[in-house]
Amino acid sequence: MRKPFIVANWKMHKNVAESVDFVNQIKDKLPDPDKVEVGISPQAFALHSMKQAAGDSGLRIIAQNAAAEFSGPFTGELSLRGLRDLGTDYVMLGHIERRRMFGENNAAVNKKVESALQMGVTPIICTDETMVQKVVNGEIHYVFQQLMDVLHGISLDQIKKVVISYEPSWAVGVGQHANVALAEEGCRTIRRTIADNYTYEIADKIRILYGGSVNPDNIKALMAKPDIDGVLVGRASLDVDNFLKMANYLDED
Ligand code: PGA
């Protein structure tokens, strides 16, 4: 059974005081952490204070990016060692905005994924690409080349630890209703890509999140799909009421 995972991606919003205040407003209203996992990815400078504010509420604190290198002359970068020491639960890697605006390519994301696994900070690997055809055991399969490149060299043992997100470029930040059928198709294709490259057992266990214009009105329909195990929410996660509705989607009518 894959535990649902609701993730807020705050991007470049909220200062430290606003971030901590948000946590204080939600922490007693979150779902049972044994049933639903909930996390927030704030700006880097708020990670520490949010971690402290979250206490034992079960709220996961997630970094938005990190460098592949553990230390050295990399001005402006964020080290995985530092994130681990801070108790950061997850790190998002290869988000579409990092790829589009900061030129991150598959090779760079691949190195970051390896480093995060080595440092023990669980990566949420973000993918956004359309599918390509591949022949596997004589059958035509649709697979994500981008995902395969990003997972290059990642072992059977390591892959079990990652979370993957599917955020098609046509859906991120546009504020329209997510196309539930296409969201499911993308997540199912990712699961199949994992099955083709690793094993069916691993593909069956790995969590795949959908991202792109998720909001309190469409979350239930998305989460009802068999291959969507969670969501990555940008804009709609910035408001306390909306966020709580999504975190508690199982209880909402
Ligand atoms: P959005 O962003 O929900 O505002 O579309 C999602 C994301 O970029 O993770």
PDB file of C-alpha atoms and ligand atoms in Angstrom:
ATOM      1  CA  MET A   1       0.000   0.000   0.000  1.00  0.00           C
ATOM      2  CA  ARG A   2       1.478   3.337  -1.066  1.00  0.00           C
ATOM      3  CA  LYS A   3       0.938   6.092   1.475  1.00  0.00           C
ATOM      4  CA  PRO A   4      -0.540   9.274  -0.085  1.00  0.00           C
ATOM      5  CA  PHE A   5       1.850  12.218  -0.068  1.00  0.00           C
ATOM      6  CA  ILE A   6       0.632  15.810  -0.267  1.00  0.00           C
ATOM      7  CA  VAL A   7       3.449  18.280  -0.951  1.00  0.00           C
ATOM      8  CA  ALA A   8       3.315  22.075  -1.003  1.00  0.00           C
ATOM      9  CA  ASN A   9       5.896  23.754  -3.219  1.00  0.00           C
ATOM     10  CA  TRP A  10       6.051  27.340  -2.056  1.00  0.00           C
ATOM     11  CA  LYS A  11       8.612  28.360  -4.662  1.00  0.00           C
ATOM     12  CA  MET A  12       9.890  31.911  -3.938  1.00  0.00           C
ATOM     13  CA  HIS A  13       7.080  32.910  -1.568  1.00  0.00           C
ATOM     14  CA  LYS A  14       6.827  33.659   2.182  1.00  0.00           C
ATOM     15  CA  ASN A  15       9.503  34.915   4.553  1.00  0.00           C
ATOM     16  CA  VAL A  16      10.564  33.126   7.765  1.00  0.00           C
ATOM     17  CA  ALA A  17       7.872  34.653   9.981  1.00  0.00           C
ATOM     18  CA  GLU A  18       5.111  33.868   7.472  1.00  0.00           C
ATOM     19  CA  SER A  19       6.385  30.312   7.009  1.00  0.00           C
ATOM     20  CA  VAL A  20       6.502  29.598  10.749  1.00  0.00           C
ATOM     21  CA  ASP A  21       3.115  31.200  11.275  1.00  0.00           C
ATOM     22  CA  PHE A  22       1.670  28.930   8.578  1.00  0.00           C
ATOM     23  CA  VAL A  23       3.075  25.832  10.310  1.00  0.00           C
ATOM     24  CA  ASN A  24       1.669  26.951  13.647  1.00  0.00           C
ATOM     25  CA  GLN A  25      -1.754  27.377  12.084  1.00  0.00           C
ATOM     26  CA  ILE A  26      -1.835  23.931  10.476  1.00  0.00           C
ATOM     27  CA  LYS A  27       0.152  21.594  12.678  1.00  0.00           C
ATOM     28  CA  ASP A  28      -2.718  20.453  14.887  1.00  0.00           C
ATOM     29  CA  LYS A  29      -5.047  20.040  11.922  1.00  0.00           C
ATOM     30  CA  LEU A  30      -3.038  17.643   9.788  1.00  0.00           C
ATOM     31  CA  PRO A  31      -4.220  14.120   8.942  1.00  0.00           C
ATOM     32  CA  ASP A  32      -2.928  11.068  10.811  1.00  0.00           C
ATOM     33  CA  PRO A  33       0.692  10.717   9.592  1.00  0.00           C
ATOM     34  CA  ASP A  34       0.214   6.935   9.421  1.00  0.00           C
ATOM     35  CA  LYS A  35      -2.481   7.475   6.777  1.00  0.00           C
ATOM     36  CA  VAL A  36      -1.344  10.527   4.797  1.00  0.00           C
ATOM     37  CA  GLU A  37       2.089  12.123   4.606  1.00  0.00           C
ATOM     38  CA  VAL A  38       2.147  15.911   4.293  1.00  0.00           C
ATOM     39  CA  GLY A  39       5.119  18.123   3.504  1.00  0.00           C
ATOM     40  CA  ILE A  40       5.994  21.716   2.693  1.00  0.00           C
ATOM     41  CA  SER A  41       8.886  23.000   0.647  1.00  0.00           C
ATOM     42  CA  PRO A  42       9.658  26.591   1.690  1.00  0.00           C
ATOM     43  CA  GLN A  43      12.492  28.872   0.669  1.00  0.00           C
ATOM     44  CA  ALA A  44      15.822  27.570   1.997  1.00  0.00           C
ATOM     45  CA  PHE A  45      16.194  30.180   4.724  1.00  0.00           C
ATOM     46  CA  ALA A  46      12.937  29.036   6.353  1.00  0.00           C
ATOM     47  CA  LEU A  47      13.768  25.309   6.511  1.00  0.00           C
ATOM     48  CA  HIS A  48      15.325  25.388   9.962  1.00  0.00           C
ATOM     49  CA  SER A  49      12.633  27.466  11.685  1.00  0.00           C
ATOM     50  CA  MET A  50       9.879  25.451  10.018  1.00  0.00           C
ATOM     51  CA  LYS A  51      11.465  22.191  11.110  1.00  0.00           C
ATOM     52  CA  GLN A  52      11.488  23.465  14.681  1.00  0.00           C
ATOM     53  CA  ALA A  53       7.937  24.763  14.463  1.00  0.00           C
ATOM     54  CA  ALA A  54       6.730  21.441  13.012  1.00  0.00           C
ATOM     55  CA  GLY A  55       8.016  19.585  16.097  1.00  0.00           C
ATOM     56  CA  ASP A  56       6.514  16.108  16.312  1.00  0.00           C
ATOM     57  CA  SER A  57       3.473  16.957  14.143  1.00  0.00           C
ATOM     58  CA  GLY A  58       4.730  14.659  11.376  1.00  0.00           C
ATOM     59  CA  LEU A  59       4.887  17.545   8.872  1.00  0.00           C
ATOM     60  CA  ARG A  60       7.740  16.924   6.432  1.00  0.00           C
ATOM     61  CA  ILE A  61      10.115  19.723   5.570  1.00  0.00           C
ATOM     62  CA  ILE A  62      11.381  19.656   1.998  1.00  0.00           C
ATOM     63  CA  ALA A  63      14.167  21.579   0.228  1.00  0.00           C
ATOM     64  CA  GLN A  64      13.501  22.939  -3.270  1.00  0.00           C
ATOM     65  CA  ASN A  65      16.958  22.201  -4.653  1.00  0.00           C
ATOM     66  CA  ALA A  66      20.517  21.289  -3.662  1.00  0.00           C
ATOM     67  CA  ALA A  67      23.970  21.082  -5.220  1.00  0.00           C
ATOM     68  CA  ALA A  68      25.460  17.757  -6.302  1.00  0.00           C
ATOM     69  CA  GLU A  69      28.713  18.612  -4.535  1.00  0.00           C
ATOM     70  CA  PHE A  70      28.841  18.248  -0.753  1.00  0.00           C
ATOM     71  CA  SER A  71      31.080  21.279  -0.124  1.00  0.00           C
ATOM     72  CA  GLY A  72      33.535  23.557  -1.905  1.00  0.00           C
ATOM     73  CA  PRO A  73      33.720  26.754  -3.939  1.00  0.00           C
ATOM     74  CA  PHE A  74      30.121  26.853  -5.177  1.00  0.00           C
ATOM     75  CA  THR A  75      28.916  30.324  -4.287  1.00  0.00           C
ATOM     76  CA  GLY A  76      25.181  30.547  -3.818  1.00  0.00           C
ATOM     77  CA  GLU A  77      24.549  26.803  -3.786  1.00  0.00           C
ATOM     78  CA  LEU A  78      22.895  24.747  -1.052  1.00  0.00           C
ATOM     79  CA  SER A  79      24.715  21.682   0.316  1.00  0.00           C
ATOM     80  CA  LEU A  80      23.055  18.336   0.932  1.00  0.00           C
ATOM     81  CA  ARG A  81      25.240  17.837   3.969  1.00  0.00           C
ATOM     82  CA  GLY A  82      23.816  21.004   5.487  1.00  0.00           C
ATOM     83  CA  LEU A  83      20.285  19.936   4.576  1.00  0.00           C
ATOM     84  CA  ARG A  84      20.802  16.551   6.183  1.00  0.00           C
ATOM     85  CA  ASP A  85      22.220  18.114   9.372  1.00  0.00           C
ATOM     86  CA  LEU A  86      19.153  20.315   9.547  1.00  0.00           C
ATOM     87  CA  GLY A  87      16.863  17.281   9.461  1.00  0.00           C
ATOM     88  CA  THR A  88      15.437  18.065   6.020  1.00  0.00           C
ATOM     89  CA  ASP A  89      13.216  15.121   5.103  1.00  0.00           C
ATOM     90  CA  TYR A  90      13.233  15.396   1.308  1.00  0.00           C
ATOM     91  CA  VAL A  91      14.786  17.432  -1.471  1.00  0.00           C
ATOM     92  CA  MET A  92      13.056  18.227  -4.767  1.00  0.00           C
ATOM     93  CA  LEU A  93      15.406  17.824  -7.695  1.00  0.00           C
ATOM     94  CA  GLY A  94      14.993  18.845 -11.326  1.00  0.00           C
ATOM     95  CA  HIS A  95      11.807  20.890 -10.936  1.00  0.00           C
ATOM     96  CA  ILE A  96      10.605  22.202 -14.283  1.00  0.00           C
ATOM     97  CA  GLU A  97      11.344  25.795 -13.224  1.00  0.00           C
ATOM     98  CA  ARG A  98      14.976  24.826 -12.439  1.00  0.00           C
ATOM     99  CA  ARG A  99      15.216  23.228 -15.858  1.00  0.00           C
ATOM    100  CA  ARG A 100      13.523  26.058 -17.749  1.00  0.00           C
ATOM    101  CA  MET A 101      15.055  29.042 -16.025  1.00  0.00           C
ATOM    102  CA  PHE A 102      18.362  27.823 -14.635  1.00  0.00           C
ATOM    103  CA  GLY A 103      19.431  25.417 -17.363  1.00  0.00           C
ATOM    104  CA  GLU A 104      19.481  22.218 -15.299  1.00  0.00           C
ATOM    105  CA  ASN A 105      19.760  19.224 -17.594  1.00  0.00           C
ATOM    106  CA  ASN A 106      19.301  15.492 -17.048  1.00  0.00           C
ATOM    107  CA  ALA A 107      23.001  14.880 -16.354  1.00  0.00           C
ATOM    108  CA  ALA A 108      23.054  17.561 -13.660  1.00  0.00           C
ATOM    109  CA  VAL A 109      19.872  16.238 -12.037  1.00  0.00           C
ATOM    110  CA  ASN A 110      21.256  12.686 -12.191  1.00  0.00           C
ATOM    111  CA  LYS A 111      24.334  13.776 -10.192  1.00  0.00           C
ATOM    112  CA  LYS A 112      22.151  15.511  -7.642  1.00  0.00           C
ATOM    113  CA  VAL A 113      19.963  12.422  -7.224  1.00  0.00           C
ATOM    114  CA  GLU A 114      23.037  10.273  -6.585  1.00  0.00           C
ATOM    115  CA  SER A 115      24.389  12.750  -4.050  1.00  0.00           C
ATOM    116  CA  ALA A 116      21.057  13.062  -2.220  1.00  0.00           C
ATOM    117  CA  LEU A 117      20.808   9.281  -1.904  1.00  0.00           C
ATOM    118  CA  GLN A 118      24.376   9.115  -0.681  1.00  0.00           C
ATOM    119  CA  MET A 119      23.678  11.806   1.907  1.00  0.00           C
ATOM    120  CA  GLY A 120      20.443  10.172   3.032  1.00  0.00           C
ATOM    121  CA  VAL A 121      18.098  13.023   2.038  1.00  0.00           C
ATOM    122  CA  THR A 122      15.278  11.413   0.043  1.00  0.00           C
ATOM    123  CA  PRO A 123      14.940  12.917  -3.434  1.00  0.00           C
ATOM    124  CA  ILE A 124      11.625  13.863  -4.986  1.00  0.00           C
ATOM    125  CA  ILE A 125      12.654  13.566  -8.623  1.00  0.00           C
ATOM    126  CA  CYS A 126      10.652  15.956 -10.780  1.00  0.00           C
ATOM    127  CA  THR A 127       9.951  15.011 -14.388  1.00  0.00           C
ATOM    128  CA  ASP A 128       8.019  16.925 -16.986  1.00  0.00           C
ATOM    129  CA  GLU A 129       8.769  15.370 -20.318  1.00  0.00           C
ATOM    130  CA  THR A 130       6.470  13.885 -22.896  1.00  0.00           C
ATOM    131  CA  MET A 131       6.749  10.203 -23.668  1.00  0.00           C
ATOM    132  CA  VAL A 132       8.850   8.350 -26.232  1.00  0.00           C
ATOM    133  CA  GLN A 133       8.349   4.917 -27.774  1.00  0.00           C
ATOM    134  CA  LYS A 134      10.619   2.038 -26.861  1.00  0.00           C
ATOM    135  CA  VAL A 135      10.551  -1.661 -27.693  1.00  0.00           C
ATOM    136  CA  VAL A 136      10.806  -3.795 -24.538  1.00  0.00           C
ATOM    137  CA  ASN A 137      10.813  -7.600 -24.977  1.00  0.00           C
ATOM    138  CA  GLY A 138       9.276  -7.215 -28.414  1.00  0.00           C
ATOM    139  CA  GLU A 139       6.438  -4.974 -27.188  1.00  0.00           C
ATOM    140  CA  ILE A 140       6.091  -1.249 -27.816  1.00  0.00           C
ATOM    141  CA  HIS A 141       6.075   0.690 -24.568  1.00  0.00           C
ATOM    142  CA  TYR A 142       5.822   4.404 -23.981  1.00  0.00           C
ATOM    143  CA  VAL A 143       8.481   5.530 -21.552  1.00  0.00           C
ATOM    144  CA  PHE A 144      10.017   8.696 -20.192  1.00  0.00           C
ATOM    145  CA  GLN A 145      13.493   9.128 -21.634  1.00  0.00           C
ATOM    146  CA  GLN A 146      14.088  12.016 -19.261  1.00  0.00           C
ATOM    147  CA  LEU A 147      13.389   9.830 -16.238  1.00  0.00           C
ATOM    148  CA  MET A 148      15.667   7.079 -17.498  1.00  0.00           C
ATOM    149  CA  ASP A 149      18.488   9.598 -17.995  1.00  0.00           C
ATOM    150  CA  VAL A 150      17.971  11.049 -14.536  1.00  0.00           C
ATOM    151  CA  LEU A 151      18.024   7.555 -13.012  1.00  0.00           C
ATOM    152  CA  HIS A 152      21.198   6.514 -14.862  1.00  0.00           C
ATOM    153  CA  GLY A 153      23.372   4.430 -12.515  1.00  0.00           C
ATOM    154  CA  ILE A 154      20.783   4.409  -9.710  1.00  0.00           C
ATOM    155  CA  SER A 155      20.696   0.879  -8.286  1.00  0.00           C
ATOM    156  CA  LEU A 156      17.769  -1.368  -7.382  1.00  0.00           C
ATOM    157  CA  ASP A 157      18.344  -0.627  -3.724  1.00  0.00           C
ATOM    158  CA  GLN A 158      18.529   3.122  -4.279  1.00  0.00           C
ATOM    159  CA  ILE A 159      15.471   3.430  -6.514  1.00  0.00           C
ATOM    160  CA  LYS A 160      13.265   2.045  -3.749  1.00  0.00           C
ATOM    161  CA  LYS A 161      13.956   5.175  -1.724  1.00  0.00           C
ATOM    162  CA  VAL A 162      12.980   7.851  -4.225  1.00  0.00           C
ATOM    163  CA  VAL A 163       9.710   9.645  -4.878  1.00  0.00           C
ATOM    164  CA  ILE A 164       8.937  10.754  -8.438  1.00  0.00           C
ATOM    165  CA  SER A 165       6.729  13.587  -9.570  1.00  0.00           C
ATOM    166  CA  TYR A 166       5.135  14.147 -12.945  1.00  0.00           C
ATOM    167  CA  GLU A 167       4.510  17.777 -13.775  1.00  0.00           C
ATOM    168  CA  PRO A 168       3.685  18.276 -17.455  1.00  0.00           C
ATOM    169  CA  SER A 169       4.741  21.687 -18.723  1.00  0.00           C
ATOM    170  CA  TRP A 170       1.220  22.466 -19.972  1.00  0.00           C
ATOM    171  CA  ALA A 171      -0.152  22.200 -16.425  1.00  0.00           C
ATOM    172  CA  VAL A 172       2.368  23.902 -14.134  1.00  0.00           C
ATOM    173  CA  GLY A 173       1.459  27.369 -12.941  1.00  0.00           C
ATOM    174  CA  VAL A 174      -1.330  27.894 -15.477  1.00  0.00           C
ATOM    175  CA  GLY A 175      -4.104  27.821 -12.873  1.00  0.00           C
ATOM    176  CA  GLN A 176      -6.462  25.802 -15.048  1.00  0.00           C
ATOM    177  CA  HIS A 177      -8.191  22.620 -14.047  1.00  0.00           C
ATOM    178  CA  ALA A 178      -5.826  19.696 -14.221  1.00  0.00           C
ATOM    179  CA  ASN A 179      -6.678  17.129 -16.863  1.00  0.00           C
ATOM    180  CA  VAL A 180      -7.175  14.115 -14.602  1.00  0.00           C
ATOM    181  CA  ALA A 181      -7.036  11.513 -17.368  1.00  0.00           C
ATOM    182  CA  LEU A 182      -3.761  12.853 -18.773  1.00  0.00           C
ATOM    183  CA  ALA A 183      -2.326  13.160 -15.261  1.00  0.00           C
ATOM    184  CA  GLU A 184      -3.083   9.493 -14.616  1.00  0.00           C
ATOM    185  CA  GLU A 185      -1.682   8.466 -17.990  1.00  0.00           C
ATOM    186  CA  GLY A 186       1.598  10.241 -17.267  1.00  0.00           C
ATOM    187  CA  CYS A 187       1.929   8.691 -13.799  1.00  0.00           C
ATOM    188  CA  ARG A 188       1.074   5.248 -15.152  1.00  0.00           C
ATOM    189  CA  THR A 189       3.727   5.630 -17.850  1.00  0.00           C
ATOM    190  CA  ILE A 190       6.288   6.551 -15.205  1.00  0.00           C
ATOM    191  CA  ARG A 191       5.384   3.406 -13.254  1.00  0.00           C
ATOM    192  CA  ARG A 192       5.803   1.365 -16.399  1.00  0.00           C
ATOM    193  CA  THR A 193       9.153   2.994 -17.102  1.00  0.00           C
ATOM    194  CA  ILE A 194      10.300   1.931 -13.618  1.00  0.00           C
ATOM    195  CA  ALA A 195       8.972  -1.602 -14.189  1.00  0.00           C
ATOM    196  CA  ASP A 196      10.817  -1.849 -17.515  1.00  0.00           C
ATOM    197  CA  ASN A 197      14.080  -0.594 -16.069  1.00  0.00           C
ATOM    198  CA  TYR A 198      13.917  -2.148 -12.590  1.00  0.00           C
ATOM    199  CA  THR A 199      11.224  -4.612 -11.478  1.00  0.00           C
ATOM    200  CA  TYR A 200       7.423  -4.752 -11.260  1.00  0.00           C
ATOM    201  CA  GLU A 201       7.648  -5.076  -7.471  1.00  0.00           C
ATOM    202  CA  ILE A 202       9.598  -1.850  -7.213  1.00  0.00           C
ATOM    203  CA  ALA A 203       7.305  -0.089  -9.686  1.00  0.00           C
ATOM    204  CA  ASP A 204       4.369  -1.181  -7.577  1.00  0.00           C
ATOM    205  CA  LYS A 205       5.856   0.299  -4.407  1.00  0.00           C
ATOM    206  CA  ILE A 206       7.297   3.575  -5.665  1.00  0.00           C
ATOM    207  CA  ARG A 207       5.280   6.721  -5.035  1.00  0.00           C
ATOM    208  CA  ILE A 208       4.438   8.945  -7.986  1.00  0.00           C
ATOM    209  CA  LEU A 209       3.047  12.429  -7.468  1.00  0.00           C
ATOM    210  CA  TYR A 210       1.215  14.595  -9.962  1.00  0.00           C
ATOM    211  CA  GLY A 211       1.830  18.345 -10.094  1.00  0.00           C
ATOM    212  CA  GLY A 212       0.305  21.174 -12.101  1.00  0.00           C
ATOM    213  CA  SER A 213      -2.675  23.347 -11.096  1.00  0.00           C
ATOM    214  CA  VAL A 214      -3.799  21.055  -8.273  1.00  0.00           C
ATOM    215  CA  ASN A 215      -6.326  22.733  -5.968  1.00  0.00           C
ATOM    216  CA  PRO A 216      -8.991  21.813  -3.354  1.00  0.00           C
ATOM    217  CA  ASP A 217     -11.553  21.266  -6.126  1.00  0.00           C
ATOM    218  CA  ASN A 218      -9.632  18.734  -8.186  1.00  0.00           C
ATOM    219  CA  ILE A 219      -7.507  16.932  -5.605  1.00  0.00           C
ATOM    220  CA  LYS A 220     -10.056  14.209  -4.861  1.00  0.00           C
ATOM    221  CA  ALA A 221     -10.480  13.256  -8.504  1.00  0.00           C
ATOM    222  CA  LEU A 222      -6.711  13.134  -8.959  1.00  0.00           C
ATOM    223  CA  MET A 223      -6.082  11.117  -5.800  1.00  0.00           C
ATOM    224  CA  ALA A 224      -8.776   8.625  -6.819  1.00  0.00           C
ATOM    225  CA  LYS A 225      -6.657   7.538  -9.791  1.00  0.00           C
ATOM    226  CA  PRO A 226      -4.731   4.296  -9.245  1.00  0.00           C
ATOM    227  CA  ASP A 227      -1.293   5.547 -10.281  1.00  0.00           C
ATOM    228  CA  ILE A 228      -1.416   8.971  -8.620  1.00  0.00           C
ATOM    229  CA  ASP A 229      -0.070   8.564  -5.086  1.00  0.00           C
ATOM    230  CA  GLY A 230       0.166  12.205  -4.186  1.00  0.00           C
ATOM    231  CA  VAL A 231       0.307  15.765  -5.443  1.00  0.00           C
ATOM    232  CA  LEU A 232       2.794  18.591  -5.681  1.00  0.00           C
ATOM    233  CA  VAL A 233       0.908  21.836  -5.239  1.00  0.00           C
ATOM    234  CA  GLY A 234       2.220  25.307  -6.024  1.00  0.00           C
ATOM    235  CA  ARG A 235      -0.118  28.282  -6.031  1.00  0.00           C
ATOM    236  CA  ALA A 236      -3.041  26.686  -4.162  1.00  0.00           C
ATOM    237  CA  SER A 237      -0.791  25.647  -1.254  1.00  0.00           C
ATOM    238  CA  LEU A 238       0.011  29.193  -0.156  1.00  0.00           C
ATOM    239  CA  ASP A 239      -3.281  29.696   1.640  1.00  0.00           C
ATOM    240  CA  VAL A 240      -3.846  27.957   4.999  1.00  0.00           C
ATOM    241  CA  ASP A 241      -7.474  26.977   4.371  1.00  0.00           C
ATOM    242  CA  ASN A 242      -6.798  25.637   0.895  1.00  0.00           C
ATOM    243  CA  PHE A 243      -3.764  23.748   2.105  1.00  0.00           C
ATOM    244  CA  LEU A 244      -5.678  22.126   4.959  1.00  0.00           C
ATOM    245  CA  LYS A 245      -8.493  21.129   2.612  1.00  0.00           C
ATOM    246  CA  MET A 246      -5.973  19.374   0.382  1.00  0.00           C
ATOM    247  CA  ALA A 247      -4.023  17.774   3.243  1.00  0.00           C
ATOM    248  CA  ASN A 248      -7.339  16.446   4.596  1.00  0.00           C
ATOM    249  CA  TYR A 249      -8.774  15.516   1.204  1.00  0.00           C
ATOM    250  CA  LEU A 250      -9.857  12.114   2.572  1.00  0.00           C
ATOM    251  CA  ASP A 251     -12.286  13.822   4.962  1.00  0.00           C
ATOM    252  CA  GLU A 252     -13.651  16.431   2.546  1.00  0.00           C
ATOM    253  CA  ASP A 253     -17.125  15.941   1.047  1.00  0.00           C
TER     254      ASP A 253
HETATM  255  P1  PGA B   1       1.132  24.978  -9.592  1.00  0.00           P
HETATM  256  O1  PGA B   1       2.692  24.558  -9.431  1.00  0.00           O
HETATM  257  O2  PGA B   1       0.352  24.123  -8.624  1.00  0.00           O
HETATM  258  O3  PGA B   1       1.074  26.417  -9.268  1.00  0.00           O
HETATM  259  O4  PGA B   1       0.749  24.646 -11.008  1.00  0.00           O
HETATM  260  C1  PGA B   1       3.064  23.231  -9.245  1.00  0.00           C
HETATM  261  C2  PGA B   1       4.569  23.111  -9.155  1.00  0.00           C
HETATM  262  O5  PGA B   1       5.276  23.831  -9.859  1.00  0.00           O
HETATM  263  O6  PGA B   1       5.101  22.297  -8.379  1.00  0.00           O
END
